[in-house]
GROMACS .gro file of C-alpha atoms in nm:
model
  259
    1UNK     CA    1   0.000   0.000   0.000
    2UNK     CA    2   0.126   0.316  -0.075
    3UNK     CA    3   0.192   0.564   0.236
    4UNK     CA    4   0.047   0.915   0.176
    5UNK     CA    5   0.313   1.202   0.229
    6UNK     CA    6   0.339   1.289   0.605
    7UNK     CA    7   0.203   1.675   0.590
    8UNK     CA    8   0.215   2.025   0.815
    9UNK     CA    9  -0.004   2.265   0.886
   10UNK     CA   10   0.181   2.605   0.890
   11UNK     CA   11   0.125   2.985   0.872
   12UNK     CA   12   0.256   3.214   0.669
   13UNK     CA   13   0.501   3.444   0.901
   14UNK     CA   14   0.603   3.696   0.628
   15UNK     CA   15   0.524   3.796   0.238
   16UNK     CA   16   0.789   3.950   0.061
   17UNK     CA   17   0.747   4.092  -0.349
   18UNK     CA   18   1.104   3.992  -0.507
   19UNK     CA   19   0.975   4.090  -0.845
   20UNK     CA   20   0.718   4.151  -1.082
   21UNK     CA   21   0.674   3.749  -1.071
   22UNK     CA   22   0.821   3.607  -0.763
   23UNK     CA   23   0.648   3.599  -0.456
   24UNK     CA   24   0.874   3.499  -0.105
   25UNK     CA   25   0.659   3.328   0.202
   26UNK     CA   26   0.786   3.240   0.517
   27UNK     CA   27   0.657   2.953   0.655
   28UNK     CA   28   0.652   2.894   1.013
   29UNK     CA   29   0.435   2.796   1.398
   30UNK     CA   30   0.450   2.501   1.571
   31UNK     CA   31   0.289   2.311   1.298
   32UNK     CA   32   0.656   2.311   1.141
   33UNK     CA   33   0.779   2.078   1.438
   34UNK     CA   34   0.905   1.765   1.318
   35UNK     CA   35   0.955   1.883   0.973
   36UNK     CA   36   1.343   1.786   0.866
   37UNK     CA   37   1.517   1.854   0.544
   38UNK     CA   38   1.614   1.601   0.293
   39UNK     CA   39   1.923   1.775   0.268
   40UNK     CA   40   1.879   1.732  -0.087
   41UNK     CA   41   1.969   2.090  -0.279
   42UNK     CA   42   1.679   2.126  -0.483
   43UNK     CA   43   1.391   1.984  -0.278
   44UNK     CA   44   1.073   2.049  -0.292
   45UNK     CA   45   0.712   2.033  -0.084
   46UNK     CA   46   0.320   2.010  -0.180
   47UNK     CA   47   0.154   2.281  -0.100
   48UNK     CA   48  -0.193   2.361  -0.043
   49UNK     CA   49  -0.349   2.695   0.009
   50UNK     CA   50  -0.640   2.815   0.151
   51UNK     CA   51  -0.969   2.728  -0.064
   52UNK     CA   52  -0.789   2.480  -0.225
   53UNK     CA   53  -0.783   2.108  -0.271
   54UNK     CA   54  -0.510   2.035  -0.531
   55UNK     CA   55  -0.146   2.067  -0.406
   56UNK     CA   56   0.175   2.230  -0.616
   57UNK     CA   57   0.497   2.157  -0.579
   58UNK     CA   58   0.752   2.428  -0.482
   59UNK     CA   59   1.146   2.437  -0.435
   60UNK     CA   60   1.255   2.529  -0.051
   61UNK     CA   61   1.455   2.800  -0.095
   62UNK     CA   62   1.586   2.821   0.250
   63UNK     CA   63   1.499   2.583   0.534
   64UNK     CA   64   1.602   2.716   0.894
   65UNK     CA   65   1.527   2.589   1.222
   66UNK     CA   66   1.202   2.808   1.263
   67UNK     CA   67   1.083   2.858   0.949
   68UNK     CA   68   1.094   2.730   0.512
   69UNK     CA   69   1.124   3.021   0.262
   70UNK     CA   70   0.927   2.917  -0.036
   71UNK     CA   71   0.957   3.136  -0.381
   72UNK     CA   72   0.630   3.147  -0.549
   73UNK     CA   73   0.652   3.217  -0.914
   74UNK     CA   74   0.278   3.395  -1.027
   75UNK     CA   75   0.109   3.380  -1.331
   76UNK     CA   76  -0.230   3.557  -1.493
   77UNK     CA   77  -0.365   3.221  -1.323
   78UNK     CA   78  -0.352   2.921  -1.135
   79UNK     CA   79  -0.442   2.736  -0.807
   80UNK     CA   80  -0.189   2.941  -0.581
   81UNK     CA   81  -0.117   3.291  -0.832
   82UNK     CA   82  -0.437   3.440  -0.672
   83UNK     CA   83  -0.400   3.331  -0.321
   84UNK     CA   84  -0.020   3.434  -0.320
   85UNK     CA   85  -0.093   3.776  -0.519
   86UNK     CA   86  -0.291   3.953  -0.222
   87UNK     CA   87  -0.139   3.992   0.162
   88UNK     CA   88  -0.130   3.631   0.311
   89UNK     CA   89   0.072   3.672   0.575
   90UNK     CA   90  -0.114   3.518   0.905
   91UNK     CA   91  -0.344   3.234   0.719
   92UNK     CA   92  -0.273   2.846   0.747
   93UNK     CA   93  -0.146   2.634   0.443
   94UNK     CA   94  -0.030   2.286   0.435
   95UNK     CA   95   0.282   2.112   0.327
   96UNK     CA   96   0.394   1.803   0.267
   97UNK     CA   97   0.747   1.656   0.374
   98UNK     CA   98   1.020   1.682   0.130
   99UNK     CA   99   1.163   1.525  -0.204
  100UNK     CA  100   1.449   1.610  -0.392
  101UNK     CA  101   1.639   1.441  -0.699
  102UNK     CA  102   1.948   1.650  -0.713
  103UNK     CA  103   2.271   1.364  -0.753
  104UNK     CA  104   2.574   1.522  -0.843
  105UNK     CA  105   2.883   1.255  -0.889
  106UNK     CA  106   3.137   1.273  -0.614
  107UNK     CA  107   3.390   1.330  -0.948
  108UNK     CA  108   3.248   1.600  -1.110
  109UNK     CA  109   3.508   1.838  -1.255
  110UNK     CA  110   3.205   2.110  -1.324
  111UNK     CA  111   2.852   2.188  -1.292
  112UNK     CA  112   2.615   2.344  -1.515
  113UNK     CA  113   2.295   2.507  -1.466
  114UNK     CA  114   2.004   2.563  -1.639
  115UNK     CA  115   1.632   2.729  -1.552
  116UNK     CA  116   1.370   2.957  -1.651
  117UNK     CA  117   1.180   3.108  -1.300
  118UNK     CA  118   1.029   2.838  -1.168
  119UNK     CA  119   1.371   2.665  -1.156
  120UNK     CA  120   1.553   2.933  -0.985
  121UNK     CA  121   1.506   2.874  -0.617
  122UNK     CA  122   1.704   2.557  -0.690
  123UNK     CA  123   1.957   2.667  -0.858
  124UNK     CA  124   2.036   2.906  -0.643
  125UNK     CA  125   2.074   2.623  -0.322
  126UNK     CA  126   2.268   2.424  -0.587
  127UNK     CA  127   2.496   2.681  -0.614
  128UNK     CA  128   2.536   2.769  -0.230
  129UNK     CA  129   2.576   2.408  -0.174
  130UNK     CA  130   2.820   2.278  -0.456
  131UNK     CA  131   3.188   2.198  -0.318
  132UNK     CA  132   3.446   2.479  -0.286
  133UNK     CA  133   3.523   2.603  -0.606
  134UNK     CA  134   3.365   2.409  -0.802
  135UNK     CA  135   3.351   2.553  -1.172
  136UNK     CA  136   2.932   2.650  -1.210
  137UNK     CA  137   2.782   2.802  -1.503
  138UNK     CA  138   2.431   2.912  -1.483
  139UNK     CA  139   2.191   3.022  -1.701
  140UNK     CA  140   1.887   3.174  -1.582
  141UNK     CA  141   1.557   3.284  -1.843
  142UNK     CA  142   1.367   3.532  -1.671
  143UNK     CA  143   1.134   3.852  -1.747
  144UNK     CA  144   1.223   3.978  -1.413
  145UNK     CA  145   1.545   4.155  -1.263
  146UNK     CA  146   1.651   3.941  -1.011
  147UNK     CA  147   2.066   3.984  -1.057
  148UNK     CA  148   2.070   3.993  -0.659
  149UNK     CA  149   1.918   3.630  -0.587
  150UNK     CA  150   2.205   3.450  -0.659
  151UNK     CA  151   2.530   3.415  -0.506
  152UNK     CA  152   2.875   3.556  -0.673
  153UNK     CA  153   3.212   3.457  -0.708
  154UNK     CA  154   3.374   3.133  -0.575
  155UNK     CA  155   3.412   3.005  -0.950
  156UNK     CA  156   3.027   3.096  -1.061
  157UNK     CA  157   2.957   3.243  -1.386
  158UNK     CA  158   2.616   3.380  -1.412
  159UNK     CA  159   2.390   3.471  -1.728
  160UNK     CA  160   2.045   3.627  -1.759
  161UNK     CA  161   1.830   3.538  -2.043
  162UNK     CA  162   1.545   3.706  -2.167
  163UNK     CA  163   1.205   3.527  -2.254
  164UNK     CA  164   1.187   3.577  -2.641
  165UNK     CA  165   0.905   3.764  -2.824
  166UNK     CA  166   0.552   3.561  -2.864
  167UNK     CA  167   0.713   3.256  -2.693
  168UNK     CA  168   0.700   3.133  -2.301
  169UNK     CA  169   1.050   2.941  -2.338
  170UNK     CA  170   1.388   2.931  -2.545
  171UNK     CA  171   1.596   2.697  -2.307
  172UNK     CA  172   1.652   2.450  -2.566
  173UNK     CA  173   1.826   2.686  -2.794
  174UNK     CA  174   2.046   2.816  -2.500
  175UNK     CA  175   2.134   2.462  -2.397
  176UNK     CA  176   2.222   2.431  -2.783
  177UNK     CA  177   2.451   2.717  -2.765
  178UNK     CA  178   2.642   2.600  -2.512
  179UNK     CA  179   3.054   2.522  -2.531
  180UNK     CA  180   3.034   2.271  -2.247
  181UNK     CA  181   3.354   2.243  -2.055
  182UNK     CA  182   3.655   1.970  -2.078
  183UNK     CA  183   3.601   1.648  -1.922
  184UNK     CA  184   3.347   1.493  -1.642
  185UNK     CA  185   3.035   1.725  -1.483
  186UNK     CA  186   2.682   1.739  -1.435
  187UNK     CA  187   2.381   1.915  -1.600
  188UNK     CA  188   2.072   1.978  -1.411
  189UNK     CA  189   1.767   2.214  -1.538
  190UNK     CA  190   1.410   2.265  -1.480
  191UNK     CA  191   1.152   2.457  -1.683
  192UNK     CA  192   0.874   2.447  -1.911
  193UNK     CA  193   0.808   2.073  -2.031
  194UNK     CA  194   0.824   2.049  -2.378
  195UNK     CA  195   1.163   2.268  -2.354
  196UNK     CA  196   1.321   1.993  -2.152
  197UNK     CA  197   1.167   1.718  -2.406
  198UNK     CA  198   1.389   1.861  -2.633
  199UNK     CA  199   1.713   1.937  -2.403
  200UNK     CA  200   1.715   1.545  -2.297
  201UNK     CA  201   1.721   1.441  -2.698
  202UNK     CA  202   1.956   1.688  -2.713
  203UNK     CA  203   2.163   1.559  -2.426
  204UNK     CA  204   2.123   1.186  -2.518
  205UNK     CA  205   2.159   1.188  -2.897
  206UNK     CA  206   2.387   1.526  -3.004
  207UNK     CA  207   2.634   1.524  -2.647
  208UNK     CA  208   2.584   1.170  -2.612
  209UNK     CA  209   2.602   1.240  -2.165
  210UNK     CA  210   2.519   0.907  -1.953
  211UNK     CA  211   2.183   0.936  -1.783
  212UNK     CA  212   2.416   0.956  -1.433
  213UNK     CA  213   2.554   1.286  -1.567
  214UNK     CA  214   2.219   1.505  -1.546
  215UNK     CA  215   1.894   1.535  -1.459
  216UNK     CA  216   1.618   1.723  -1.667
  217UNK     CA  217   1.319   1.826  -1.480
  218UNK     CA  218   0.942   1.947  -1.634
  219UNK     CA  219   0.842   2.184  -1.391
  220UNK     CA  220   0.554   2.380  -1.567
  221UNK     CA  221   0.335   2.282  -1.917
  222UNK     CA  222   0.297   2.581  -2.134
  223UNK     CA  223  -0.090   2.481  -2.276
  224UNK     CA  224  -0.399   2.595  -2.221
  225UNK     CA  225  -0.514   2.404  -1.854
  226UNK     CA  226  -0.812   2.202  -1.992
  227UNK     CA  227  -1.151   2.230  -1.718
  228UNK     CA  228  -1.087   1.926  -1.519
  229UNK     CA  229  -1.394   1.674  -1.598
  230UNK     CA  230  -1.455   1.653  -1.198
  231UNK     CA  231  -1.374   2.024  -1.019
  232UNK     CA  232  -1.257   1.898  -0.701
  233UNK     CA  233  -1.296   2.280  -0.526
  234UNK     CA  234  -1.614   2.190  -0.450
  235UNK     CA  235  -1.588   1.859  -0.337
  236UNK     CA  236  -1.290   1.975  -0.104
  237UNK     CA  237  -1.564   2.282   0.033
  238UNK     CA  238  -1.837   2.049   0.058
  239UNK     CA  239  -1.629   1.793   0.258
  240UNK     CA  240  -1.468   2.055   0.481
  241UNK     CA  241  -1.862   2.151   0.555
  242UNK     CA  242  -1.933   1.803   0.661
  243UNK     CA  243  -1.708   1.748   0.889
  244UNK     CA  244  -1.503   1.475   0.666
  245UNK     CA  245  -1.154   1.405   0.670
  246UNK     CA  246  -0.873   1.438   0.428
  247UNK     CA  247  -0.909   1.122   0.361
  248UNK     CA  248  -1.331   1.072   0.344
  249UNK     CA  249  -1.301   1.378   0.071
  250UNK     CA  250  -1.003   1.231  -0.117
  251UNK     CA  251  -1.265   0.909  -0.159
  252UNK     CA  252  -1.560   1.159  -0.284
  253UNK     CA  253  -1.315   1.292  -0.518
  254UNK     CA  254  -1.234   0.973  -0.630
  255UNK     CA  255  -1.530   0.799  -0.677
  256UNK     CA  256  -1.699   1.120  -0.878
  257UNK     CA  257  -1.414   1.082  -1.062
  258UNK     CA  258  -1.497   0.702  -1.180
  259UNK     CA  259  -1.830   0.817  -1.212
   0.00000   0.00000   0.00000
């Protein structure tokens, strides 16, 4: 039987506005007790927001011994865009405990990184984590100006890309462009899906790399989301009404669902 994720009720301590699409909440109370780190660089949680039933998943930007810092990327829409858009600071969401698939080889002469926005958060605790002088290259896509989120010097070499015209995502081309170091390193990126479709081909069939020597992760889809064929908001509000548990609603949901 499969265990469902342990999870955590917590509060939002702070809301901070990073840029025009980045949203920072602190995450905090006693509901954090017992919560511990994979340890894992670019690990993420579920999270579920107020009025909501679905969870997202979201890179921990910082984990302390008080309280996560989660980076919330916004869109025109989506499950947590509105909630994290107004003044949250005070209200309850829930987490789930960690994951993380970040597996650098002890040998690695160099490390390359690649993201659009949503991918950031880890890069940056890739970076702050890597060993002492390792080489890092990073490339970052990004409408915003964020040239103050990640760290500088100690071997890193930064670039900012811009999103091109009429398109969400170019990462493919950048990977394309790029004169990848001398010997033995790892490649890790996350973005839009269909980007890194096309940067693991790429990484297979023109540089020929090992699957031990990267990791490619879809974080986003860049499509129009499709009106589920059972709305679980409802279910979830209709539950929570009733008295039910987590896990009576998850059975509604499920058997509408089959219906």
């Amino acid at each position: 039987m499969t265990r469902r994720a342990q999870q955590y009720d917590v509060q939002v301590l702070r809301r901070e506005r990073l840029g025009e699409h980045l949203v920072r909440l602190h995450l905090g109370g006693p509901g954090l007790d017992g919560f511990a780190s994979t340890g894992v660089p670019d690990e993420w949680v579920g999270l579920v927001v107020p009025g909501q039933f679905q969870h997202r998943y979201y890179t921990l930007r910082l984990v302390g011994p008080d309280a996560l810092v989660v980076d919330v990327v916004v869109h025109a829409e989506g499950l947590v865009t509105q909630w994290a858009e107004r003044d949250c600071t005070g209200e309850t969401v829930t987490i789930t405990e960690p994951k993380g698939s970040f597996s650098m080889p002890g040998g690695a002469g160099w490390l390359l990184l690649v993201a659009d926005l949503t991918g950031l958060p880890a890069i940056a605790r890739i970076a702050e984590s890597r060993p002492a002088g390792l080489p890092c290259r990073v490339w970052v896509e990004s409408a915003d100006d964020l040239g103050d989120y990640l760290p500088s010097g100690d071997g890193l070499e930064v670039t900012w890309v811009r999103p091109p015209a009429g398109a969400t995502s170019a990462l493919a081309d950048v990977v394309a462009a790029i004169d990848w170091p001398a010997g033995d390193g790892y490649f890790w990126m996350a973005g839009e899906s269909a980007q890194m479709r096309a940067i693991r081909k790429h990484l297979r069939h023109d540089r020929g790399l090992p699957a031990s020597s990267y990791d490619v992760m879809g974080y986003w889809r860049d499509q129009v989301r499709q009106r589920r064929a059972v709305d679980p908001g409802p279910i979830y509000a209709a539950g929570k009404a009733a008295g039910k548990t987590d896990e009576q609603i998850w059975d509604d949901y499920d058997r509408a669902r089959e219906a």
